Amino acid sequence: MVTRILVVDDEPQILRAMRINLRARDYEVDVAADGGTALRAAAAKPPDLVVLDLGLPDMEGADVIRGLRGWTTVPIIVLSGRVDSADKVAALDAGADDYVTKPFGVDELLARIRAVTRRMGTTSDATPVVKVGPYTVDLSARTVEPPDGNAEVRLTPTEWHLLEILLRNPGKLVSQRQLLQDVWGPQYQTETNYLRQYMAQLRRKLEADPGHPRHLLTEPGMGYRFQP
Amino acid sequence: MVTRILVVDDEPQILRAMRINLRARDYEVDVAADGGTALRAAAAKPPDLVVLDLGLPDMEGADVIRGLRGWTTVPIIVLSGRVDSADKVAALDAGADDYVTKPFGVDELLARIRAVTRRMGTTSDATPVVKVGPYTVDLSARTVEPPDGNAEVRLTPTEWHLLEILLRNPGKLVSQRQLLQDVWGPQYQTETNYLRQYMAQLRRKLEADPGHPRHLLTEPGMGYRFQP
DNA sequence: ATAACGCGTAGCGATAGTGTCAAGATCGGC
DNA sequence: GCCGATCTTGACACTATCGCTACGCGTTAT
């Protein structure tokens, strides 16, 4: 199987060099010169890996990452000229998997690509559609199919994010800390009231009896669990 | 759930600093000063993440990585003073997940730890399950699978904590002191009534005949033992 | 034999954790 | 610049869990 890489950079000569180097290693390469194009390209042809240069003309790097992370878990390797530690932390916490500072050796980047894709290979999730009680949830399409007669269900971005984490770990307990960190960021690890708020909303929308949930369960003092 | 990190470095003051910094973020920290110790420590108490400094006194860094990769897919973050590209490629291709060059900011390392564990949380499906009599206990998913017909079993956080320590030492005696210290803290080392209390609850929930336990055994005057 | 000790069991108030409601703050589209 | 949707933030009652005390019983030591 061929690995498809989306390279995002605003300098044409770097795009050219990357394309040549990656093609030579038998990767399939798509390119984009700005954040908007990158997001559209990723949506049209979901890549297996994104190499993202910061300092794009149209968008903040962290926003591009968040735009991708809203609907996909594709690995993201960030390139940047900035050595500032705060930039790295921001990008990594936004959802990037690796951060490489320029100038970097081509062989190092290739090694990091191998490292990320190696772990990817064992993670073939491929469960984008899950049944939550009577509803059919499609994680990749972001749709909730109601049973005949029931009203349509719409979820907000935050609700999707939270639900996705739970649904990707069916039957398993997900700690409050991990949920808060993944949805709101590392500095919100103790704001459990957010979880209570949004879990209640999810239950109101997806559970037959929100007061006695059967699939979105609370484990007091520990976290939450999706029970298929 | 607490993330356990194994830090491997030959400089004591770095070990100390790492331990303090990571503990402050609520990670559980084990340390090792050389490659051999690290491999043994990882085998005895499998960590959720390894932070590995290259340039150890007894082994090549790549050999330590390969020694771990032989039997575990635990994420490995490599620290190194070398900026040589070839070193990075060697470490990454040996199986490391990330490579950070010294000097590095503490916050950057913490962000990379978060990035690696975040991905880990959604991918690790190799869950260690233990059979306690008729029940199947999954420590990472925090589930107790009852045999057909039996009622579901729910454990409280304290019960899980206590059970986890016993199950991680199958067949071995765990002293009352160690149990009390790990679950309730160092100042509770003599409050053996807590142990009696919670061991009784565990037996009530997991043993067929709580009065005559077959797996959660008492060693009078010493401690408790989980008998598989 | 009897006292001392350790263990299992029961019960109780205090409290941390949770569900819920409600209102302010922010954002984006028309 | 207004309006609706979404995200924050605060407050409060309720419940399960926890920390703790007390008691009965078997075993061991004196």
Short mmCIF file of C-alpha atoms (C1' of nucleotides) in Angstrom, two decimals, chain D residues 1-26:
data_model
loop_
_atom_site.label_atom_id
_atom_site.label_comp_id
_atom_site.label_asym_id
_atom_site.label_seq_id
_atom_site.Cartn_x
_atom_site.Cartn_y
_atom_site.Cartn_z
"C1'" DG D 1 -24.65 46.13 14.04
"C1'" DC D 2 -27.98 42.75 15.23
"C1'" DC D 3 -29.24 37.96 16.20
"C1'" DG D 4 -28.76 32.97 17.01
"C1'" DA D 5 -25.79 29.30 18.16
"C1'" DT D 6 -22.10 27.74 20.82
"C1'" DC D 7 -18.95 27.95 24.35
"C1'" DT D 8 -17.83 29.40 29.15
"C1'" DT D 9 -18.71 29.95 34.01
"C1'" DG D 10 -21.12 29.77 38.39
"C1'" DA D 11 -24.24 27.77 41.71
"C1'" DC D 12 -26.90 24.17 44.10
"C1'" DA D 13 -29.07 19.80 45.59
"C1'" DC D 14 -28.38 14.89 45.64
"C1'" DT D 15 -25.88 10.58 45.93
"C1'" DA D 16 -22.21 7.24 46.42
"C1'" DT D 17 -18.04 6.84 48.29
"C1'" DC D 18 -14.75 7.60 51.79
"C1'" DG D 19 -12.69 7.99 56.31
"C1'" DC D 20 -13.35 6.43 60.72
"C1'" DT D 21 -15.10 3.99 65.05
"C1'" DA D 22 -16.68 0.00 67.13
"C1'" DC D 23 -17.55 -4.90 67.95
"C1'" DG D 24 -17.11 -10.13 67.61
"C1'" DC D 25 -14.24 -13.92 66.70
"C1'" DG D 26 -10.32 -16.86 65.96
#
